[in-house]
CSV table of C-alpha atoms and ligand atoms in Angstrom, one decimal:
chain,number,residue,atom,x,y,z
A,26,UNK,CA,-22.7,0.3,12.0
A,27,UNK,CA,-20.0,0.0,9.5
A,28,UNK,CA,-17.9,-2.6,11.3
A,29,UNK,CA,-21.0,-4.8,11.7
A,30,UNK,CA,-19.9,-8.4,11.8
A,31,UNK,CA,-16.2,-7.7,12.1
A,32,UNK,CA,-14.2,-9.3,14.9
A,33,UNK,CA,-11.4,-7.3,16.3
A,34,UNK,CA,-8.8,-8.0,19.0
A,35,UNK,CA,-7.4,-5.0,20.8
A,36,UNK,CA,-4.0,-5.7,22.3
A,37,UNK,CA,-2.5,-3.3,24.8
A,38,UNK,CA,1.1,-2.7,25.6
A,39,UNK,CA,2.2,-1.0,28.8
A,40,UNK,CA,2.2,2.7,28.2
A,41,UNK,CA,0.4,5.7,29.6
A,42,UNK,CA,-1.8,5.8,26.4
A,43,UNK,CA,-3.3,2.6,27.6
A,44,UNK,CA,-6.2,4.5,29.1
A,45,UNK,CA,-7.2,5.6,25.5
A,46,UNK,CA,-7.6,1.9,24.6
A,47,UNK,CA,-10.8,2.0,26.6
A,48,UNK,CA,-12.2,4.6,24.3
A,49,UNK,CA,-10.9,2.6,21.3
A,50,UNK,CA,-12.8,-0.5,22.4
A,51,UNK,CA,-16.0,1.5,22.8
A,52,UNK,CA,-15.6,3.2,19.4
A,53,UNK,CA,-15.0,-0.1,17.6
A,54,UNK,CA,-18.1,-1.5,19.4
A,55,UNK,CA,-20.1,1.6,18.6
A,56,UNK,CA,-19.3,0.9,14.9
A,57,UNK,CA,-20.7,-2.6,15.2
A,58,UNK,CA,-17.5,-4.7,15.8
A,59,UNK,CA,-17.3,-7.6,18.3
A,60,UNK,CA,-14.2,-6.9,20.4
A,61,UNK,CA,-11.9,-9.0,22.6
A,62,UNK,CA,-9.0,-7.6,24.6
A,63,UNK,CA,-5.5,-9.0,25.3
A,64,UNK,CA,-3.1,-7.2,27.5
A,65,UNK,CA,0.6,-7.5,28.5
A,66,UNK,CA,1.3,-7.7,32.1
A,67,UNK,CA,2.7,-4.1,32.0
A,68,UNK,CA,-0.5,-2.8,30.5
A,69,UNK,CA,-2.4,-4.0,33.5
A,70,UNK,CA,-0.5,-1.5,35.6
A,71,UNK,CA,-2.1,1.3,33.6
A,72,UNK,CA,-5.7,0.1,33.2
A,73,UNK,CA,-7.6,-2.8,34.8
A,74,UNK,CA,-8.7,-5.9,32.9
A,75,UNK,CA,-12.0,-5.6,34.7
A,76,UNK,CA,-12.8,-2.4,32.7
A,77,UNK,CA,-12.5,-4.3,29.5
A,78,UNK,CA,-14.4,-7.3,30.8
A,79,UNK,CA,-17.2,-4.9,31.7
A,80,UNK,CA,-17.2,-3.2,28.2
A,81,UNK,CA,-16.9,-6.3,26.0
A,82,UNK,CA,-18.7,-8.9,28.2
A,83,UNK,CA,-15.6,-11.2,27.9
A,84,UNK,CA,-12.6,-11.5,30.2
A,85,UNK,CA,-9.5,-9.6,29.0
A,86,UNK,CA,-6.7,-12.1,28.4
A,87,UNK,CA,-3.7,-11.2,30.4
A,88,UNK,CA,-2.0,-14.4,31.1
A,89,UNK,CA,-1.7,-17.5,28.9
A,90,UNK,CA,-1.3,-19.7,31.9
A,91,UNK,CA,-4.5,-18.6,33.7
A,92,UNK,CA,-6.8,-21.5,34.4
A,93,UNK,CA,-9.8,-19.9,32.8
A,94,UNK,CA,-8.2,-20.4,29.4
A,95,UNK,CA,-8.0,-24.1,29.1
A,96,UNK,CA,-6.9,-24.7,25.5
A,97,UNK,CA,-4.9,-22.3,23.4
A,98,UNK,CA,-6.6,-18.9,23.7
A,99,UNK,CA,-4.0,-17.2,21.5
A,100,UNK,CA,-4.6,-19.6,18.6
A,101,UNK,CA,-8.3,-19.3,19.1
A,102,UNK,CA,-8.2,-15.4,19.1
A,103,UNK,CA,-5.7,-15.4,16.1
A,104,UNK,CA,-8.2,-17.5,14.1
A,105,UNK,CA,-11.2,-15.6,15.3
A,106,UNK,CA,-10.1,-12.0,14.5
A,107,UNK,CA,-10.5,-10.2,11.2
A,108,UNK,CA,-8.1,-7.6,12.6
A,109,UNK,CA,-5.7,-7.3,15.6
A,110,UNK,CA,-4.8,-3.8,16.6
A,111,UNK,CA,-2.1,-3.1,19.1
A,112,UNK,CA,-2.8,0.2,20.9
A,113,UNK,CA,-0.8,1.4,22.5
A,114,UNK,CA,2.1,-0.2,20.8
A,115,UNK,CA,5.2,0.5,22.9
A,116,UNK,CA,8.8,0.4,21.6
A,117,UNK,CA,9.5,-2.8,23.5
A,118,UNK,CA,6.4,-4.5,22.3
A,119,UNK,CA,7.1,-3.7,18.7
A,120,UNK,CA,10.8,-4.8,19.1
A,121,UNK,CA,9.6,-8.1,20.4
A,122,UNK,CA,7.0,-8.5,17.7
A,123,UNK,CA,9.5,-7.7,14.9
A,124,UNK,CA,11.9,-10.4,16.2
A,125,UNK,CA,9.1,-12.9,16.4
A,126,UNK,CA,8.8,-13.4,20.1
A,127,UNK,CA,5.7,-14.9,21.5
A,128,UNK,CA,6.2,-14.9,25.3
A,129,UNK,CA,3.1,-13.2,26.4
A,130,UNK,CA,-0.6,-13.1,25.6
A,131,UNK,CA,-0.4,-10.1,23.1
A,132,UNK,CA,2.6,-11.4,21.2
A,133,UNK,CA,1.4,-15.0,21.1
A,134,UNK,CA,-2.0,-13.8,19.7
A,135,UNK,CA,-0.2,-11.6,17.1
A,136,UNK,CA,1.9,-14.6,16.1
A,137,UNK,CA,-1.3,-16.5,15.3
A,138,UNK,CA,-3.0,-13.7,13.4
A,139,UNK,CA,-4.9,-14.7,10.3
A,140,UNK,CA,-6.4,-11.3,9.7
A,141,UNK,CA,-4.9,-7.8,9.3
A,142,UNK,CA,-2.5,-6.4,11.9
A,143,UNK,CA,-2.4,-2.8,13.0
A,144,UNK,CA,0.0,-1.0,15.3
A,145,UNK,CA,-0.8,2.3,16.9
A,146,UNK,CA,2.6,3.4,18.4
A,147,UNK,CA,2.8,5.6,21.5
A,148,UNK,CA,6.2,6.7,23.0
A,149,UNK,CA,8.5,9.6,23.5
A,150,UNK,CA,9.6,11.2,20.2
A,151,UNK,CA,13.3,10.2,20.8
A,152,UNK,CA,12.3,6.6,21.2
A,153,UNK,CA,10.2,6.8,18.0
A,154,UNK,CA,13.0,8.2,16.0
A,155,UNK,CA,15.6,5.7,17.4
A,156,UNK,CA,17.2,3.7,14.6
A,157,UNK,CA,16.3,0.4,16.2
A,158,UNK,CA,12.6,1.5,16.4
A,159,UNK,CA,12.6,2.6,12.8
A,160,UNK,CA,14.2,-0.6,11.5
A,161,UNK,CA,11.7,-2.7,13.5
A,162,UNK,CA,8.9,-0.6,12.0
A,163,UNK,CA,10.2,-1.3,8.6
A,164,UNK,CA,10.3,-5.0,9.4
A,165,UNK,CA,6.7,-5.0,10.6
A,166,UNK,CA,5.5,-3.1,7.6
A,167,UNK,CA,7.4,-5.4,5.2
A,168,UNK,CA,5.4,-8.3,6.8
A,169,UNK,CA,2.2,-6.5,5.9
A,170,UNK,CA,1.4,-4.8,9.2
A,171,UNK,CA,-0.2,-1.4,9.0
A,172,UNK,CA,1.3,1.3,11.3
A,173,UNK,CA,-1.2,4.0,12.3
A,174,UNK,CA,0.6,7.1,13.5
A,175,UNK,CA,2.1,8.2,15.8
A,176,UNK,CA,1.1,11.8,15.5
A,177,UNK,CA,2.8,15.0,16.7
A,178,UNK,CA,1.4,16.5,19.8
A,179,UNK,CA,1.8,16.8,23.6
A,180,UNK,CA,3.6,13.7,25.0
A,181,UNK,CA,3.3,12.1,28.4
A,182,UNK,CA,6.0,14.5,29.9
A,183,UNK,CA,4.4,17.6,28.4
A,184,UNK,CA,6.9,18.0,25.6
A,185,UNK,CA,5.6,18.4,22.1
A,186,UNK,CA,6.8,15.8,19.6
A,187,UNK,CA,6.1,12.9,17.3
A,188,UNK,CA,5.1,10.0,19.4
A,189,UNK,CA,1.6,10.6,20.5
A,190,UNK,CA,-0.9,7.8,19.9
A,191,UNK,CA,-3.5,8.5,17.2
A,192,UNK,CA,-6.9,9.4,18.7
A,193,UNK,CA,-9.1,6.3,19.2
A,194,UNK,CA,-11.7,7.6,16.7
A,195,UNK,CA,-9.0,8.0,14.0
A,196,UNK,CA,-7.7,4.5,14.7
A,197,UNK,CA,-11.2,3.1,14.4
A,198,UNK,CA,-11.7,5.0,11.2
A,199,UNK,CA,-8.5,3.7,9.6
A,200,UNK,CA,-9.3,0.2,10.6
A,201,UNK,CA,-12.8,0.5,9.1
A,202,UNK,CA,-11.6,1.9,5.8
A,203,UNK,CA,-9.0,-0.9,5.6
A,204,UNK,CA,-11.5,-3.7,6.4
A,205,UNK,CA,-14.6,-2.5,4.5
A,206,UNK,CA,-12.8,-2.1,1.3
A,207,UNK,CA,-12.0,-5.8,1.3
A,208,UNK,CA,-13.3,-7.6,-1.8
A,209,UNK,CA,-14.7,-4.7,-3.7
A,210,UNK,CA,-12.3,-5.5,-6.6
A,211,UNK,CA,-12.9,-9.2,-6.5
A,212,UNK,CA,-13.2,-10.8,-9.9
A,213,UNK,CA,-11.0,-8.1,-11.6
A,214,UNK,CA,-7.6,-8.9,-13.0
A,215,UNK,CA,-5.1,-6.0,-12.6
A,216,UNK,CA,-1.7,-5.6,-14.2
A,217,UNK,CA,0.7,-3.1,-12.5
A,218,UNK,CA,4.1,-1.9,-13.7
A,219,UNK,CA,6.4,-0.7,-11.0
A,220,UNK,CA,9.9,0.5,-10.3
A,221,UNK,CA,12.6,2.0,-12.5
A,222,UNK,CA,14.1,0.4,-15.5
A,223,UNK,CA,17.9,-0.1,-15.9
A,224,UNK,CA,19.3,0.5,-19.3
A,225,UNK,CA,22.7,-1.3,-19.6
A,226,UNK,CA,25.8,0.5,-20.9
A,227,UNK,CA,28.1,-2.5,-20.5
A,228,UNK,CA,28.1,-5.6,-18.3
A,229,UNK,CA,28.6,-3.6,-15.1
A,230,UNK,CA,27.0,-0.2,-15.7
A,231,UNK,CA,23.5,1.1,-16.5
A,232,UNK,CA,21.5,4.3,-16.7
A,233,UNK,CA,18.6,4.4,-14.2
A,234,UNK,CA,16.5,6.6,-12.0
A,235,UNK,CA,15.6,6.9,-8.4
A,236,UNK,CA,12.1,5.3,-8.5
A,237,UNK,CA,11.8,3.1,-5.4
A,238,UNK,CA,8.8,1.1,-6.8
A,239,UNK,CA,6.9,1.7,-3.6
A,240,UNK,CA,3.9,3.4,-5.3
A,241,UNK,CA,3.3,0.5,-7.7
A,242,UNK,CA,3.8,-2.1,-5.0
A,243,UNK,CA,1.4,-0.2,-2.7
A,244,UNK,CA,-1.2,-0.3,-5.4
A,245,UNK,CA,-0.5,-4.0,-5.9
A,246,UNK,CA,-0.8,-4.7,-2.2
A,247,UNK,CA,-4.1,-2.8,-1.8
A,248,UNK,CA,-5.6,-4.3,-5.0
A,249,UNK,CA,-4.7,-7.8,-3.8
A,250,UNK,CA,-6.2,-6.9,-0.4
A,251,UNK,CA,-9.4,-5.7,-2.1
A,252,UNK,CA,-9.8,-9.0,-3.8
A,253,UNK,CA,-8.2,-8.4,-7.3
A,254,UNK,CA,-6.0,-10.9,-9.0
A,255,UNK,CA,-2.8,-9.0,-9.4
A,256,UNK,CA,0.3,-9.3,-11.6
A,257,UNK,CA,3.2,-6.9,-11.1
A,258,UNK,CA,5.6,-6.3,-14.0
A,259,UNK,CA,8.5,-5.1,-11.9
A,260,UNK,CA,11.7,-3.3,-12.7
A,261,UNK,CA,14.7,-3.9,-10.4
A,262,UNK,CA,13.6,-3.2,-6.8
A,263,UNK,CA,14.0,-4.9,-3.5
A,264,UNK,CA,10.5,-4.8,-2.1
A,265,UNK,CA,8.4,-7.7,-0.7
A,266,UNK,CA,5.9,-9.0,-3.1
A,267,UNK,CA,2.3,-8.9,-1.7
A,268,UNK,CA,1.4,-12.4,-0.8
A,269,UNK,CA,-0.7,-14.0,-3.6
A,270,UNK,CA,0.4,-11.5,-6.3
A,271,UNK,CA,2.3,-12.8,-9.4
A,272,UNK,CA,5.5,-11.0,-10.2
A,273,UNK,CA,7.2,-10.8,-13.6
A,274,UNK,CA,10.8,-9.4,-13.2
A,275,UNK,CA,12.3,-7.3,-15.9
A,276,UNK,CA,15.3,-5.0,-16.2
A,277,UNK,CA,15.0,-2.7,-19.2
A,278,UNK,CA,12.2,-0.7,-20.8
A,279,UNK,CA,12.3,-3.1,-23.8
A,280,UNK,CA,11.9,-6.1,-21.5
A,281,UNK,CA,9.0,-4.3,-19.6
A,282,UNK,CA,7.4,-3.5,-23.0
A,283,UNK,CA,7.6,-7.1,-24.1
A,284,UNK,CA,6.2,-8.4,-20.8
A,285,UNK,CA,3.3,-6.0,-20.8
A,286,UNK,CA,2.4,-6.3,-24.5
A,287,UNK,CA,2.2,-10.1,-24.4
A,288,UNK,CA,-0.2,-9.9,-21.4
A,289,UNK,CA,-2.3,-6.8,-21.3
A,290,UNK,CA,-5.3,-8.3,-23.2
A,291,UNK,CA,-5.9,-10.7,-20.3
A,292,UNK,CA,-6.4,-7.9,-17.8
A,293,UNK,CA,-9.4,-5.7,-16.9
A,294,UNK,CA,-7.2,-3.0,-15.6
A,295,UNK,CA,-3.6,-1.9,-16.4
A,296,UNK,CA,-1.9,0.6,-14.2
A,297,UNK,CA,1.5,1.9,-15.3
A,298,UNK,CA,3.3,3.1,-12.2
A,299,UNK,CA,6.8,2.3,-13.5
A,300,UNK,CA,9.3,5.1,-14.1
A,301,UNK,CA,10.3,3.8,-17.5
A,302,UNK,CA,13.5,5.3,-18.9
A,303,UNK,CA,12.7,7.3,-22.0
A,304,UNK,CA,16.1,6.5,-23.6
A,305,UNK,CA,18.6,3.7,-23.7
A,306,UNK,CA,22.2,3.6,-24.9
A,307,UNK,CA,22.2,2.9,-28.6
A,308,UNK,CA,24.7,0.1,-28.1
A,309,UNK,CA,25.3,-2.1,-25.1
A,310,UNK,CA,29.1,-2.8,-25.0
A,311,UNK,CA,29.8,-6.5,-24.5
A,312,UNK,CA,32.9,-5.8,-22.5
A,313,UNK,CA,33.4,-3.2,-19.7
A,314,UNK,CA,34.0,0.2,-21.2
A,315,UNK,CA,37.6,1.3,-20.4
A,316,UNK,CA,38.0,4.8,-19.2
A,317,UNK,CA,39.3,7.5,-21.6
A,318,UNK,CA,39.5,11.2,-21.6
A,319,UNK,CA,35.8,11.5,-22.2
A,320,UNK,CA,32.9,9.3,-23.2
A,321,UNK,CA,30.1,10.2,-25.7
A,322,UNK,CA,26.9,8.3,-25.4
A,323,UNK,CA,24.4,8.1,-28.1
A,324,UNK,CA,20.9,7.4,-26.7
A,325,UNK,CA,17.8,6.2,-28.6
A,326,UNK,CA,14.1,6.4,-27.6
A,327,UNK,CA,12.6,3.5,-25.7
A,328,UNK,CA,9.1,2.3,-26.7
A,329,UNK,CA,6.3,4.1,-24.7
A,330,UNK,CA,4.5,1.2,-23.1
A,331,UNK,CA,1.5,3.1,-21.9
A,332,UNK,CA,1.0,4.7,-25.3
A,333,UNK,CA,1.3,1.3,-27.0
A,334,UNK,CA,-1.3,-0.3,-24.8
A,335,UNK,CA,-3.5,2.7,-25.3
A,336,UNK,CA,-3.2,2.4,-29.1
A,337,UNK,CA,-3.7,-1.3,-29.3
A,338,UNK,CA,-6.4,-2.0,-26.7
A,339,UNK,CA,-9.7,-3.2,-28.0
A,340,UNK,CA,-12.0,-4.7,-25.4
A,341,UNK,CA,-9.3,-5.0,-22.8
A,342,UNK,CA,-8.1,-3.5,-20.6
A,343,UNK,CA,-11.4,-1.7,-19.7
A,344,UNK,CA,-9.4,0.7,-17.6
A,345,UNK,CA,-6.0,2.1,-18.4
A,346,UNK,CA,-4.2,4.3,-15.8
A,347,UNK,CA,-0.9,6.2,-16.2
A,348,UNK,CA,1.2,8.3,-13.9
A,349,UNK,CA,2.8,11.6,-14.7
A,350,UNK,CA,5.5,13.6,-13.0
A,351,UNK,CA,5.1,17.2,-13.8
A,352,UNK,CA,6.9,20.4,-12.9
A,353,UNK,CA,4.4,22.9,-14.3
A,354,UNK,CA,0.8,23.1,-15.7
A,355,UNK,CA,0.1,19.9,-13.8
A,356,UNK,CA,-3.5,19.5,-14.9
A,357,UNK,CA,-3.1,20.5,-18.5
A,358,UNK,CA,0.0,18.4,-19.0
A,359,UNK,CA,-1.7,15.5,-17.4
A,360,UNK,CA,-4.8,16.0,-19.6
A,361,UNK,CA,-2.5,16.1,-22.7
A,362,UNK,CA,-0.9,12.8,-21.6
A,363,UNK,CA,-4.4,11.3,-21.0
A,364,UNK,CA,-5.4,12.0,-24.6
A,365,UNK,CA,-2.0,11.2,-26.2
A,366,UNK,CA,-1.8,7.9,-24.5
A,367,UNK,CA,-5.5,7.0,-24.7
A,368,UNK,CA,-5.6,6.4,-20.9
A,369,UNK,CA,-8.7,6.7,-18.7
A,370,UNK,CA,-7.0,8.2,-15.7
A,371,UNK,CA,-3.7,10.0,-15.0
A,372,UNK,CA,-2.3,10.2,-11.5
A,373,UNK,CA,-0.3,13.4,-11.8
A,374,UNK,CA,2.4,13.9,-9.2
A,375,UNK,CA,4.0,17.2,-8.5
A,376,UNK,CA,7.7,16.8,-9.3
A,377,UNK,CA,8.6,18.9,-6.2
A,378,UNK,CA,7.5,16.0,-4.1
A,379,UNK,CA,10.4,14.1,-5.6
A,380,UNK,CA,10.8,10.4,-6.2
A,381,UNK,CA,11.3,7.8,-3.6
A,382,UNK,CA,9.6,9.3,-0.5
A,383,UNK,CA,6.9,7.8,1.7
A,384,UNK,CA,4.2,10.2,0.7
A,385,UNK,CA,2.8,11.7,-2.4
A,386,UNK,CA,0.8,14.7,-3.4
A,387,UNK,CA,-1.2,13.9,-6.6
A,388,UNK,CA,-4.1,15.1,-8.7
A,389,UNK,CA,-6.3,12.5,-10.3
A,390,UNK,CA,-7.2,13.6,-13.9
A,391,UNK,CA,-9.7,11.9,-16.1
A,392,UNK,CA,-11.6,13.0,-19.2
A,393,UNK,CA,-14.1,15.1,-17.2
A,394,UNK,CA,-12.5,16.0,-13.9
A,395,UNK,CA,-9.3,16.9,-12.1
A,396,UNK,CA,-9.3,16.1,-8.3
A,397,UNK,CA,-6.3,17.5,-6.3
A,398,UNK,CA,-5.6,15.3,-3.3
A,399,UNK,CA,-3.8,16.3,-0.1
A,400,UNK,CA,-0.4,14.9,0.7
A,401,UNK,CA,-0.9,11.3,1.9
A,402,UNK,CA,1.0,8.0,2.3
A,403,UNK,CA,1.5,6.0,-0.9
A,404,UNK,CA,-0.8,3.4,0.6
A,405,UNK,CA,-3.6,5.9,1.1
A,406,UNK,CA,-3.1,7.2,-2.5
A,407,UNK,CA,-3.2,3.6,-3.7
A,408,UNK,CA,-6.7,3.3,-2.2
A,409,UNK,CA,-7.8,6.6,-3.8
A,410,UNK,CA,-6.6,5.4,-7.2
A,411,UNK,CA,-8.3,2.0,-6.8
A,412,UNK,CA,-11.6,3.7,-5.7
A,413,UNK,CA,-11.5,5.6,-9.0
A,414,UNK,CA,-10.6,2.5,-10.9
A,415,UNK,CA,-13.6,0.7,-9.4
A,416,UNK,CA,-15.9,3.5,-10.6
A,417,UNK,CA,-14.4,3.5,-14.1
A,418,UNK,CA,-14.8,-0.3,-14.2
A,419,UNK,CA,-18.4,-0.1,-13.2
A,420,UNK,CA,-19.0,2.6,-15.9
A,421,UNK,CA,-17.4,0.5,-18.5
A,422,UNK,CA,-19.3,-2.6,-17.7
A,423,UNK,CA,-22.5,-0.6,-17.8
A,424,UNK,CA,-21.5,0.8,-21.2
A,425,UNK,CA,-20.7,-2.6,-22.6
A,426,UNK,CA,-24.0,-4.0,-21.2
A,427,UNK,CA,-25.9,-1.2,-23.0
A,428,UNK,CA,-24.0,-1.9,-26.2
A,429,UNK,CA,-24.7,-5.6,-26.0
A,430,UNK,CA,-28.4,-4.9,-25.5
A,431,UNK,CA,-28.4,-2.5,-28.4
A,432,UNK,CA,-26.7,-5.0,-30.7
A,433,UNK,CA,-28.9,-8.0,-29.6
A,434,UNK,CA,-31.5,-8.9,-32.3
A,435,UNK,CA,-35.1,-8.3,-31.2
B,20,CTP,N1,5.6,5.3,-19.6
B,20,CTP,C1,5.7,4.1,-20.3
B,20,CTP,N2,6.7,3.9,-21.2
B,20,CTP,C2,7.6,4.8,-21.3
B,20,CTP,C3,7.6,6.0,-20.6
B,20,CTP,C4,6.5,6.2,-19.8
B,20,CTP,O1,4.8,3.3,-20.1
B,20,CTP,N3,8.6,4.6,-22.2
B,20,CTP,C5,4.4,5.5,-18.7
B,20,CTP,C6,4.8,5.6,-17.3
B,20,CTP,O2,4.7,4.4,-16.6
B,20,CTP,C7,3.7,6.6,-16.8
B,20,CTP,C8,3.4,7.5,-17.9
B,20,CTP,O3,3.9,6.7,-19.1
B,20,CTP,O4,2.5,5.9,-16.5
B,20,CTP,C9,4.0,8.8,-17.9
B,20,CTP,O5,5.3,8.9,-18.3
B,20,CTP,P1,6.0,10.3,-18.7
B,20,CTP,O6,7.5,9.9,-18.9
B,20,CTP,O7,5.7,11.3,-17.7
B,20,CTP,O8,5.3,10.6,-20.0
B,20,CTP,P2,5.8,11.4,-21.2
B,20,CTP,O9,4.7,11.5,-22.2
B,20,CTP,O10,7.1,10.7,-21.6
B,20,CTP,O11,6.1,12.8,-20.5
B,20,CTP,P3,7.1,13.9,-20.9
B,20,CTP,O12,6.8,14.1,-22.4
B,20,CTP,O13,6.5,15.0,-20.0
B,20,CTP,O14,8.4,13.4,-20.6
């Protein structure tokens, strides 16, 4: 009964996959959740509200004007729910949600959500790949919603494509792993570096790299969600800052170095996800460099922030995590880096996966083990890294307790 005590609103849009919402409600209840259902008018054409009333013991809300709901049922449900999951989420429903409309029971409840919001899209593959749909999805994600699926498989008309709603059991599983992690990092302070650095050549030009910053921000968002106090030292990126996190904006490797070195001793965990430029131009021209026949640049080494924290750390941080992008000998190179930079964990990415995508394939390397993970979203990888961080934190607090006991006079 892993969702014991959790309150979940299931909101249905009008799509053929609505029949699967019946199984979703049952699955959530089987796991111990208390469930309420809201439906758009269109959804009632696919499955009857009575079915849900029978399952949950509460009427399904279909119409904000119905007399049974004296008061503001959408506000009440928004307050009540730990999570709201829209399944099936149709193209139309998500377009309306992304533009902030609240003209039916499902959207009005979403607008009042206090807890986490999940969408399980279901539509034809061409609708899913439509630019309007994709930009609405980005908007919803940027506001913190979690999009589950869709998956590739047979669609309503028999074609095979990406647009099929995730199976109810998988949706329940994803919601559970999202909700039950909450708070397991509470009381820890975590510093995360993210994004690229820009090394200025002159007032208008710089050397940089293609890092999007999404991996670091995903870790920040998940750590925040799991109860940690989070500070992001961020290179130049345009990503929403997870609500509640502190952000320190920097531009160059030297600025990032200064920001981290002046702070790291106050943190239990430091995670270096930034793609720091290894070199910077020896001189930064004060005026724009005029073009000539050719241009020779002299580059000098930047400080290695991870290695410096590794070398200077005493009691804090208890856990130091670095990233590595490797093209060959992944495990061995990562292990060398682990030792050289005195880190506790290296998240080693295969360079073939490239920078800037939505997914990552990584191997987690610590002093004793190397764990290859399958390809997964950056958000899922963030949780895997944080699971490991939590274990390392527990080990280190056990160690320091034993040391204190050992040192204490009898
Ligand atoms: N890093 C850092 N400061 C730098 C360079 C890298 O803090 N100046 C951190 C990155 O944030 C990352 C880790 O170090 O966590 C790995 O960086 P990478 O460039 O792969 O390490 P190197 O030892 O420079 O690797 P290589 O020798 O293979 O280039």
